[in-house]
mmCIF file of C-alpha atoms in Angstrom:
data_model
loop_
_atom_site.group_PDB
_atom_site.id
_atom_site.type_symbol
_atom_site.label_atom_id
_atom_site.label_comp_id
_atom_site.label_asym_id
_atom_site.label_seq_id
_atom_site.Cartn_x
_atom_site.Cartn_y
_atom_site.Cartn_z
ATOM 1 C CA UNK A 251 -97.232 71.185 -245.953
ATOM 2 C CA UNK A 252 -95.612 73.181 -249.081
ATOM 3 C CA UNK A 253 -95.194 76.079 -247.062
ATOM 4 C CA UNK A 254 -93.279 74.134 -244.494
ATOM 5 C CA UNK A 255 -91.047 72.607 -246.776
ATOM 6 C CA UNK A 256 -90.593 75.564 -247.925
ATOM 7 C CA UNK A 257 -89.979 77.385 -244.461
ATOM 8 C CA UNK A 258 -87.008 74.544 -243.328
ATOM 9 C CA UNK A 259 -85.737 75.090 -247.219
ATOM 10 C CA UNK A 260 -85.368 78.849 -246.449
ATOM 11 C CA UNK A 261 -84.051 78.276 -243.309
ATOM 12 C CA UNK A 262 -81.240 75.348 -244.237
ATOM 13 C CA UNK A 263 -80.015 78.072 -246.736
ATOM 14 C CA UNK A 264 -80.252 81.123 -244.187
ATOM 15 C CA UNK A 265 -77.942 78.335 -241.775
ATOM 16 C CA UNK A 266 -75.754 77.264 -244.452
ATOM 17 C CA UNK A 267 -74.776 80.851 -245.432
ATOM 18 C CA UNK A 268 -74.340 82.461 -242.088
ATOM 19 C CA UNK A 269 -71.561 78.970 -241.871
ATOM 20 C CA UNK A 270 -69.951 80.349 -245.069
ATOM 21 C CA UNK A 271 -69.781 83.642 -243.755
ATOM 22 C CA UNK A 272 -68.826 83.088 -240.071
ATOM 23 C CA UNK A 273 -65.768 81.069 -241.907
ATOM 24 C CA UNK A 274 -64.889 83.937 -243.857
ATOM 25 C CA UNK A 275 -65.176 86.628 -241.237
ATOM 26 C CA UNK A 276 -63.415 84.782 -239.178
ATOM 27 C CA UNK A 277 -64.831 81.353 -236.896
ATOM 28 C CA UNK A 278 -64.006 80.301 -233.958
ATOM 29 C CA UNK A 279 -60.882 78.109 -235.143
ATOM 30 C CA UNK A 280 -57.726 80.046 -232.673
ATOM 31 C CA UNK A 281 -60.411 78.053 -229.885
ATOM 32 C CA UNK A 282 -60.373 74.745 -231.068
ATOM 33 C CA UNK A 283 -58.795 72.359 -228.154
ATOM 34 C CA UNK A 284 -56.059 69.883 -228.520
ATOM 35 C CA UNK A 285 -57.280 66.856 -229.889
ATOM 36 C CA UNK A 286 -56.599 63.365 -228.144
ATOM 37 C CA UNK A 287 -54.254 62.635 -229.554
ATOM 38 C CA UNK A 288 -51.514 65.604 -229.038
ATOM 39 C CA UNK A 289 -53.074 65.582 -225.241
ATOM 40 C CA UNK A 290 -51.662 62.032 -225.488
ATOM 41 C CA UNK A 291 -48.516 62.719 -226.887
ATOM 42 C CA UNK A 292 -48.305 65.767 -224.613
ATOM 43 C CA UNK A 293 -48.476 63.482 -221.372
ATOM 44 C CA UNK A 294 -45.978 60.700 -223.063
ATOM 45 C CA UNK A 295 -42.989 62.981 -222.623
ATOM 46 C CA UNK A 296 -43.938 64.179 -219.495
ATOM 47 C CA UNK A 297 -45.204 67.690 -219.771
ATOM 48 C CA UNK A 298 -48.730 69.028 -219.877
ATOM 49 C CA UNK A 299 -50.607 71.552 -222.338
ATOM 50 C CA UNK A 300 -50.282 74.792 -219.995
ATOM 51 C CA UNK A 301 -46.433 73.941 -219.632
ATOM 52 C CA UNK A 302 -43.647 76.108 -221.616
ATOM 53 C CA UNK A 303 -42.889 75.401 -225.266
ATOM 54 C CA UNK A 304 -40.494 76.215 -227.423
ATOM 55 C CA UNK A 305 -39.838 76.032 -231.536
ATOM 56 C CA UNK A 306 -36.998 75.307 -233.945
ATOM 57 C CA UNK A 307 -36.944 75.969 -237.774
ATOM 58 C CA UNK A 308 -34.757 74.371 -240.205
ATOM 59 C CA UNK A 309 -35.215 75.504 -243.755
ATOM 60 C CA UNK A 310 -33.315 73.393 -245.948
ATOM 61 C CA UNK A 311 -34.929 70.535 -243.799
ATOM 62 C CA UNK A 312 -38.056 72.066 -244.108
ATOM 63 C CA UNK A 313 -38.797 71.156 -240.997
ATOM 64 C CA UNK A 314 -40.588 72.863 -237.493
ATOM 65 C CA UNK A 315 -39.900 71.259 -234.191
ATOM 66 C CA UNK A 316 -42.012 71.586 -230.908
ATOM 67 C CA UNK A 317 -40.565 71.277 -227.325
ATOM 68 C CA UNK A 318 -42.206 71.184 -224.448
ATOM 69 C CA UNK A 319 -40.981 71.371 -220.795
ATOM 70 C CA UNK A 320 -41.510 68.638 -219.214
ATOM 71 C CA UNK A 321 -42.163 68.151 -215.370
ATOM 72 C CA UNK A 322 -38.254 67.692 -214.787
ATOM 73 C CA UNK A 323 -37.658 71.583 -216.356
ATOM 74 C CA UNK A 324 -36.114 70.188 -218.855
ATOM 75 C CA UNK A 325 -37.177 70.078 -222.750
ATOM 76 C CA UNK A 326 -38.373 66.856 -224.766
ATOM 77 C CA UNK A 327 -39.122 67.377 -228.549
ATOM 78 C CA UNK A 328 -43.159 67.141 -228.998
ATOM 79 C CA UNK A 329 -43.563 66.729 -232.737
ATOM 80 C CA UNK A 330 -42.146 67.708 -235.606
ATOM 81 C CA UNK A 331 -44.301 69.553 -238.775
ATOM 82 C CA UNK A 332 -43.560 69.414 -242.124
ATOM 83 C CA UNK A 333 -43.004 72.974 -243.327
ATOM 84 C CA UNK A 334 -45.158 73.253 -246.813
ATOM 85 C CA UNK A 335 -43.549 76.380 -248.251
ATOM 86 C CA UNK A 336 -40.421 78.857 -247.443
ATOM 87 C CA UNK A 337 -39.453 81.014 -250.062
ATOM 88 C CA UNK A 338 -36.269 83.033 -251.243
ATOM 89 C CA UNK A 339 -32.827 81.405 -250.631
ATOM 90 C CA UNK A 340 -30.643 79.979 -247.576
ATOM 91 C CA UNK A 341 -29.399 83.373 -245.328
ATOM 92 C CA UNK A 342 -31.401 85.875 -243.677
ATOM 93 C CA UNK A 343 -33.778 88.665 -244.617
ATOM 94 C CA UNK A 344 -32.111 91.520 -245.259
ATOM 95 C CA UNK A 345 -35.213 94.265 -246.850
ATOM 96 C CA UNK A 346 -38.459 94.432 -246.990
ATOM 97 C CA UNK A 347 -39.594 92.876 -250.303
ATOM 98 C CA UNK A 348 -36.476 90.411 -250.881
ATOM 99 C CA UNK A 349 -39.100 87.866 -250.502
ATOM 100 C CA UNK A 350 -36.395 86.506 -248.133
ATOM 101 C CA UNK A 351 -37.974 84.272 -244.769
ATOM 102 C CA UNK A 352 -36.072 85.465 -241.571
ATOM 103 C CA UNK A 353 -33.271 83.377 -239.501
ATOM 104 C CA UNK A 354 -32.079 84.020 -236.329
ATOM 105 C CA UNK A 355 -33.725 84.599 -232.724
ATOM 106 C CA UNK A 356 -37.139 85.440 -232.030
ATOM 107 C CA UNK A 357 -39.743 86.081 -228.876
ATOM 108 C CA UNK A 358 -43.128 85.456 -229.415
ATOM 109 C CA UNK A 359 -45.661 87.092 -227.302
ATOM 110 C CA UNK A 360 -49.673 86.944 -227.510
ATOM 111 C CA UNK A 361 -49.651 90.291 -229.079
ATOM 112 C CA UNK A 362 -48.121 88.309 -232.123
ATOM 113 C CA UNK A 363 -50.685 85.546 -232.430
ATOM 114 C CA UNK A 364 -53.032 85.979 -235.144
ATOM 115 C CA UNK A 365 -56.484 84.756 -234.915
ATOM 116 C CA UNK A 366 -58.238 86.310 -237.965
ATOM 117 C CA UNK A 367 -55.529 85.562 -240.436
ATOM 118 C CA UNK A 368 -56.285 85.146 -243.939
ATOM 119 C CA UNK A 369 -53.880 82.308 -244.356
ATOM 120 C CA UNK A 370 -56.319 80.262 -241.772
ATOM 121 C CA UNK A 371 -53.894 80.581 -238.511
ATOM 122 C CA UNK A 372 -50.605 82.879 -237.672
ATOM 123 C CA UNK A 373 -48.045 83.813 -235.693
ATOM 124 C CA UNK A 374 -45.951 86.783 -236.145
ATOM 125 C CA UNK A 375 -42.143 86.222 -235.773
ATOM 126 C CA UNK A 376 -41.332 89.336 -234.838
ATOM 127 C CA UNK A 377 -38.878 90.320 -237.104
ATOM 128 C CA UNK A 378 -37.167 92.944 -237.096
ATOM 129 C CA UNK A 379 -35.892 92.293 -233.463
ATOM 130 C CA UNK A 380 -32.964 94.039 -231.696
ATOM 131 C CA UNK A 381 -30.375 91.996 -234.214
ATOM 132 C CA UNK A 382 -32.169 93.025 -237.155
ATOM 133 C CA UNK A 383 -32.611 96.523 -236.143
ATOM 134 C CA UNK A 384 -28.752 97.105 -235.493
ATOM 135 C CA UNK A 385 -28.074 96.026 -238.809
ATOM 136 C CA UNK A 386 -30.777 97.713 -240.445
ATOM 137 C CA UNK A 387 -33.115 95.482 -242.072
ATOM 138 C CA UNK A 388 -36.506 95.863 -242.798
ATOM 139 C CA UNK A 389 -39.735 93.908 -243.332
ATOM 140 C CA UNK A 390 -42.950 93.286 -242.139
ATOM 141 C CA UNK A 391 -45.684 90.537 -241.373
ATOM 142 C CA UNK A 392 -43.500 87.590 -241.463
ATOM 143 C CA UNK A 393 -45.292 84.783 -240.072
ATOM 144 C CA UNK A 394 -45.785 81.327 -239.957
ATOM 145 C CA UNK A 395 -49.391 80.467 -240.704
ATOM 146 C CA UNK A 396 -51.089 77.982 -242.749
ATOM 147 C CA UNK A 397 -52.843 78.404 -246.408
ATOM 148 C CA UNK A 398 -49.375 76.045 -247.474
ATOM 149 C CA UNK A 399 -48.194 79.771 -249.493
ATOM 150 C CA UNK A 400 -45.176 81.471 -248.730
ATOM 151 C CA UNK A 401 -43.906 85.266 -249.836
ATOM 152 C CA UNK A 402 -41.222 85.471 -246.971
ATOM 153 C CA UNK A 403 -43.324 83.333 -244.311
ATOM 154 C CA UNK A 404 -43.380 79.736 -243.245
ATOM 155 C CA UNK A 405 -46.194 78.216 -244.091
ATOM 156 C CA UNK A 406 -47.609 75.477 -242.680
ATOM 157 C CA UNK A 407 -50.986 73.352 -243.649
ATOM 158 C CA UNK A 408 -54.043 74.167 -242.108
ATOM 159 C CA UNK A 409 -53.874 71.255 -239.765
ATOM 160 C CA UNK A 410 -50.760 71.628 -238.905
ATOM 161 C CA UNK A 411 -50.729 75.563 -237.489
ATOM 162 C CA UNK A 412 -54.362 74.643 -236.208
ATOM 163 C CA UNK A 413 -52.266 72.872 -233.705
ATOM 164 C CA UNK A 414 -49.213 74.952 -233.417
ATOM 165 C CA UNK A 415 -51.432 77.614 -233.053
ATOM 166 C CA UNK A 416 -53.413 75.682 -230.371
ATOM 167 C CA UNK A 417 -50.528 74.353 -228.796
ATOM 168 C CA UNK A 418 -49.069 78.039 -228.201
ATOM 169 C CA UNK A 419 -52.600 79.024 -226.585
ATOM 170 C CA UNK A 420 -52.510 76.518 -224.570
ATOM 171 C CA UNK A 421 -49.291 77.572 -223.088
ATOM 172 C CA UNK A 422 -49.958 81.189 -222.806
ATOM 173 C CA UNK A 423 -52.901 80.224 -220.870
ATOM 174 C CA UNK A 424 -50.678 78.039 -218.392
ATOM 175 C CA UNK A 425 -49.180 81.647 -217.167
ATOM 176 C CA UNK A 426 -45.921 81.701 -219.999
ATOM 177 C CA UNK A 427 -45.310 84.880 -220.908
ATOM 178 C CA UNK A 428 -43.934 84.309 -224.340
ATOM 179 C CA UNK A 429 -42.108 81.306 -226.356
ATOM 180 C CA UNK A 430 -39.099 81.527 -228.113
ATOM 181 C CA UNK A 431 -38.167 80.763 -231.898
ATOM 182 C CA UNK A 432 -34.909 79.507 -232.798
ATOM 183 C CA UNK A 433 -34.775 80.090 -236.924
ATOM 184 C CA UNK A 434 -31.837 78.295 -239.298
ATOM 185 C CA UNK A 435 -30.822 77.472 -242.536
ATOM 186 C CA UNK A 436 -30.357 73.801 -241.480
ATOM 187 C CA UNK A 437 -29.084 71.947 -238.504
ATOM 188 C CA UNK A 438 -25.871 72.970 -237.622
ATOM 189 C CA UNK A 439 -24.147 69.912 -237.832
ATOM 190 C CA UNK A 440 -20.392 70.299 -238.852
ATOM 191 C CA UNK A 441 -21.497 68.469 -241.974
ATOM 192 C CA UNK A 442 -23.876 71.333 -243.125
ATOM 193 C CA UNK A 443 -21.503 73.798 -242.187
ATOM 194 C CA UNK A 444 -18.612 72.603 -244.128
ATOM 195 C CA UNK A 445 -21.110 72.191 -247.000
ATOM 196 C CA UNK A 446 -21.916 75.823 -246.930
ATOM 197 C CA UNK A 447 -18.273 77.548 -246.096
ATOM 198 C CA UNK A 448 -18.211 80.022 -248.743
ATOM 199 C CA UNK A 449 -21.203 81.125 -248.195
ATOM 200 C CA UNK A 450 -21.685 84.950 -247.589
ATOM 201 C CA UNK A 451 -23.812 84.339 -243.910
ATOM 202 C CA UNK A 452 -21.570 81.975 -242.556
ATOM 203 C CA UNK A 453 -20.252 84.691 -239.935
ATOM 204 C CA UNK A 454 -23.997 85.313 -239.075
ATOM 205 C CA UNK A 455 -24.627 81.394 -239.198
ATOM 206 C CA UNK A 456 -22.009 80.724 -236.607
ATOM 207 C CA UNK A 457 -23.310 83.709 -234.357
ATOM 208 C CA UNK A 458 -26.778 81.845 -234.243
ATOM 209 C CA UNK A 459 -25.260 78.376 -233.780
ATOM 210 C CA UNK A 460 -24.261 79.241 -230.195
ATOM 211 C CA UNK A 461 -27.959 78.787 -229.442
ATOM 212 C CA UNK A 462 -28.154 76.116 -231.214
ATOM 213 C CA UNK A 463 -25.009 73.659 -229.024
ATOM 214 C CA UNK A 464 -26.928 75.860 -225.676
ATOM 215 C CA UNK A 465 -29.925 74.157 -226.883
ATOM 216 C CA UNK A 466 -28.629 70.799 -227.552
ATOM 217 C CA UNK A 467 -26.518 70.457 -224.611
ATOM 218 C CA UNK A 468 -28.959 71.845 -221.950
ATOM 219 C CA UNK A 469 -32.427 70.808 -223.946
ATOM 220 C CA UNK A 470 -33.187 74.353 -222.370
ATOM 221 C CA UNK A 471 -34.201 77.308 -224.334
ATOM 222 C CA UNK A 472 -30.934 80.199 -224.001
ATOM 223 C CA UNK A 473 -31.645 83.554 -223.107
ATOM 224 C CA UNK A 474 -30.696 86.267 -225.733
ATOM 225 C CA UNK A 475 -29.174 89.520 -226.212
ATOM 226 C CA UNK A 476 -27.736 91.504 -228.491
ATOM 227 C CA UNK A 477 -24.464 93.677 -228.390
ATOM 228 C CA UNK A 478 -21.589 94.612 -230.497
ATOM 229 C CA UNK A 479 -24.202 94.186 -233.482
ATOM 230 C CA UNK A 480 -24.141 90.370 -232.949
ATOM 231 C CA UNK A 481 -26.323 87.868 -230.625
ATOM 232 C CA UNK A 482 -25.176 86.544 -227.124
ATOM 233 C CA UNK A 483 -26.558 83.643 -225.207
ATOM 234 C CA UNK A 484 -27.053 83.427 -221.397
ATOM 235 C CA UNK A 485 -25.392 87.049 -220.489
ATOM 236 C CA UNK A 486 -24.762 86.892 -217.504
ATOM 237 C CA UNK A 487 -25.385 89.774 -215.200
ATOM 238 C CA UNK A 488 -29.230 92.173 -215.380
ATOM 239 C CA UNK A 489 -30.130 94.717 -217.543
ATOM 240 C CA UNK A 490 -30.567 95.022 -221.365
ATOM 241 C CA UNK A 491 -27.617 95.256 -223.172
ATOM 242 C CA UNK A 492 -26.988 97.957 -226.365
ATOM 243 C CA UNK A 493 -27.517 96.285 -229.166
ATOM 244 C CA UNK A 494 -24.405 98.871 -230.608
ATOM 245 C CA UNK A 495 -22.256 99.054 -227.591
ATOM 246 C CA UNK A 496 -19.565 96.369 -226.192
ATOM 247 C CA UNK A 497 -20.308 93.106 -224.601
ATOM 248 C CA UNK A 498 -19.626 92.204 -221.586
ATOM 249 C CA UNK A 499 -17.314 89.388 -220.132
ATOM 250 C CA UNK A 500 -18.436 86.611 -220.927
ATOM 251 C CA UNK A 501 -17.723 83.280 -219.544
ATOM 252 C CA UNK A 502 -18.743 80.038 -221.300
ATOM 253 C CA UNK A 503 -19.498 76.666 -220.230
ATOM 254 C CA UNK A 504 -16.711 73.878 -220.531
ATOM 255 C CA UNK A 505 -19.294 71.520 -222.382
ATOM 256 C CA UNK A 506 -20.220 74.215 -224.230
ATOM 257 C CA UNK A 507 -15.983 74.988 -225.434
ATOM 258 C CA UNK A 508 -15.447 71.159 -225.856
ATOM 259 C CA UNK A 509 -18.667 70.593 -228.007
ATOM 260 C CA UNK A 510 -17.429 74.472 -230.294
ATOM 261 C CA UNK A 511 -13.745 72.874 -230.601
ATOM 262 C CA UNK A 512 -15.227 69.149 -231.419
ATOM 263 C CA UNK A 513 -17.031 71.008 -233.887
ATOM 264 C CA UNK A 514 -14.575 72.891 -235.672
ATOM 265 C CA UNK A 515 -12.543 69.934 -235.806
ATOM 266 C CA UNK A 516 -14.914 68.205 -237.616
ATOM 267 C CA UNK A 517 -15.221 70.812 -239.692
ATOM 268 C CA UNK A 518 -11.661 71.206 -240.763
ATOM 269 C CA UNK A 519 -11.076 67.395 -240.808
ATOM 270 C CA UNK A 520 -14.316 67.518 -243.766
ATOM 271 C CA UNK A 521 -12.747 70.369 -245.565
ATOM 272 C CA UNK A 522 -9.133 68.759 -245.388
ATOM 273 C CA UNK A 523 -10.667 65.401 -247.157
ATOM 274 C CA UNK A 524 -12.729 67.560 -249.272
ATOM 275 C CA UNK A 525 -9.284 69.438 -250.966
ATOM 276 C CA UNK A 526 -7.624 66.189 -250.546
ATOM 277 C CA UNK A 527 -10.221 64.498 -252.747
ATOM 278 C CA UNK A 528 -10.311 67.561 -255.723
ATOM 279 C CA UNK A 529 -6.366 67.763 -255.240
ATOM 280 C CA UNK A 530 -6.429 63.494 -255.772
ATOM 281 C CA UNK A 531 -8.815 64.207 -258.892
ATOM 282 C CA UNK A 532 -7.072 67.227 -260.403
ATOM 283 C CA UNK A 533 -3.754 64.999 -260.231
ATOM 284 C CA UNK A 534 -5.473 62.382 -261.911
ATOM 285 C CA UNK A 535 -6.559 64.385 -264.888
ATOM 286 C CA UNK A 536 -3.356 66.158 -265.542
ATOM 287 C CA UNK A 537 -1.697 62.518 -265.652
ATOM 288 C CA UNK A 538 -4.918 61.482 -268.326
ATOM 289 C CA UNK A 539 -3.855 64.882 -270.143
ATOM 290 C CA UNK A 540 -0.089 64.230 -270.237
ATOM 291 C CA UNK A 541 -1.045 60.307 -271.423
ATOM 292 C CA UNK A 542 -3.091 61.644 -274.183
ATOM 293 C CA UNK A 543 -0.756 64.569 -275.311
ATOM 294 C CA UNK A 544 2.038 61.539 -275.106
ATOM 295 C CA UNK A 545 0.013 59.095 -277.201
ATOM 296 C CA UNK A 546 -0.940 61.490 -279.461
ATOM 297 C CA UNK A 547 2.612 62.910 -280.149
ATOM 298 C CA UNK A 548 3.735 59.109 -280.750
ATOM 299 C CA UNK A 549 1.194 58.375 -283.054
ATOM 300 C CA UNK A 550 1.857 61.980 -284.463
ATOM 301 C CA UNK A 551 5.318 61.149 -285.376
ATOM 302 C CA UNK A 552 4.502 57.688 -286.943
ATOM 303 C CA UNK A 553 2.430 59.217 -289.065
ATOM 304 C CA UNK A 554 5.196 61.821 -290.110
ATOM 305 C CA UNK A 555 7.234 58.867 -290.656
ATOM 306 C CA UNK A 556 4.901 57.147 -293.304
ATOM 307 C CA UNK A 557 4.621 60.240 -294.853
ATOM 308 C CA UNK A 558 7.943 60.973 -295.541
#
């Protein structure tokens, strides 16, 4: 009977370590299916797990938004993740070591999924891409991937790029080639914008929010190019474009002008209240200066009087 005991002992612990070390070598996690519940959201909006998807990022919302494509062909948001870590500042990564996570456009192919990561689950970005590369910054491994640590990533909880993760296998195994990443400092609402005018990227910020109004007006994902050095949406015409050379003609939507021109006016009408306000408060302390140098003389010259 000892010996027994002693045999199931040996082997619980034999078990129990080849767990630990499966786990650490890398387990079969990047294979876990879609729980219920995402299944059920999944079918809610319409779509199903081997249809298209497509991602947003917002840091200063620190937020990550999954679309699907729904049976329609259009795009209905999924769910939205709570991003646990982004580090460096607002604006795009510009080196390799600036510790800086990327904004702007990205593809994301299965050569770019990561199951063996050490940070549980990743995706590469895939930056540099052809925008990055024509202005020539560097860097390498940016992901999003979970571990909830950040050193010019995303980083997500475990949980939550289990399911990303899942969610992107899932459509690769439908037949879509790739999925596309749409990275930005924060929505790019006229509010945010005016918030953040003198800020150094704000020529780069309103090159990326073309893809943004694309997005919101046709809840479909925009093609992308680069040329001239900056991005364009829906080219139309075939073949690549340089990423240095000139772009083409370009013709853009009506919706698409009238949504850009709402935009800006909102944008000008915020700024306009904004130097209305500081002019309103600057006024109001000269007049508090020119009371107190007033009341001060007064009382200034009584005092002159007693003396005398």
């Amino acid at each position: 009977m000892r010996k027994v005991v002693a045999f199931v002992l040996a082997l619980g612990c034999v078990v129990a370590l080849a767990g630990c070390v499966g786990l650490m070598s890398g387990d079969n996690r990047h294979n876990v299916p879609l729980s219920s519940g995402i299944q059920a959201q999944i079918k809610s909006i319409g779509s199903t797990p081997g249809k298209a998807m497509f991602v947003r990022i917002f840091k200063q919302e620190g937020q990550l938004e999954v679309w699907k494509e729904t049976s329609g062909g259009d795009f209905r948001l999924l769910k939205t993740y709570a991003i646990c870590a982004w580090s460096g500042d607002l604006g795009p990564k510009i080196r390799e070591g600036d510790r800086q996570a990327p904004e702007g456009v990205y593809t994301i192919t299965p050569g770019l999924m990561h199951p063996r990561s050490n940070y549980y689950l990743a995706f590469n970005i895939g930056f540099p891409n052809k925008f990055d590369r024509a202005h020539g910054r560097t860097g390498s491994n940016l992901m999003v991937h979970g571990d909830c640590s950040s050193a010019g990533c995303y980083a997500m909880t475990d949980g939550g790029i289990a399911e990303i993760y899942a969610l992107a296998r899932e459509s690769f195994k439908g037949g879509n080639k790739s999925f596309q990443v749409q990275v930005f400092p924060f929505r790019m609402t006229p509010q945010n914008i005016a918030a953040n005018i003198d800020n150094q990227h704000m020529p780069f910020w309103r090159d990326i929010k073309e893809g943004y109004d694309l997005f919101e007006i046709n809840r479909q994902p925009p093609t992308w190019d680069v040329c001239e050095r900056q991005y364009v949406f829906n080219a139309s015409g075939g073949g690549m474009l340089d990423a240095l050379g000139p772009c083409p003609a370009q013709t853009r939507s009506a919706t698409l002008v009238a949504r850009m021109e709402a935009d800006e006016r909102k944008i000008n009408d915020i700024l306009g209240g904004i130097a209305e306000k500081q002019a309103e408060q600057q006024a109001i302390a000269a007049r508090g200066e020119a009371i107190n140098t007033a009341v001060g003389g007064f009382f200034s010259s009584i005092g002159n009087a007693f003396a005398q």
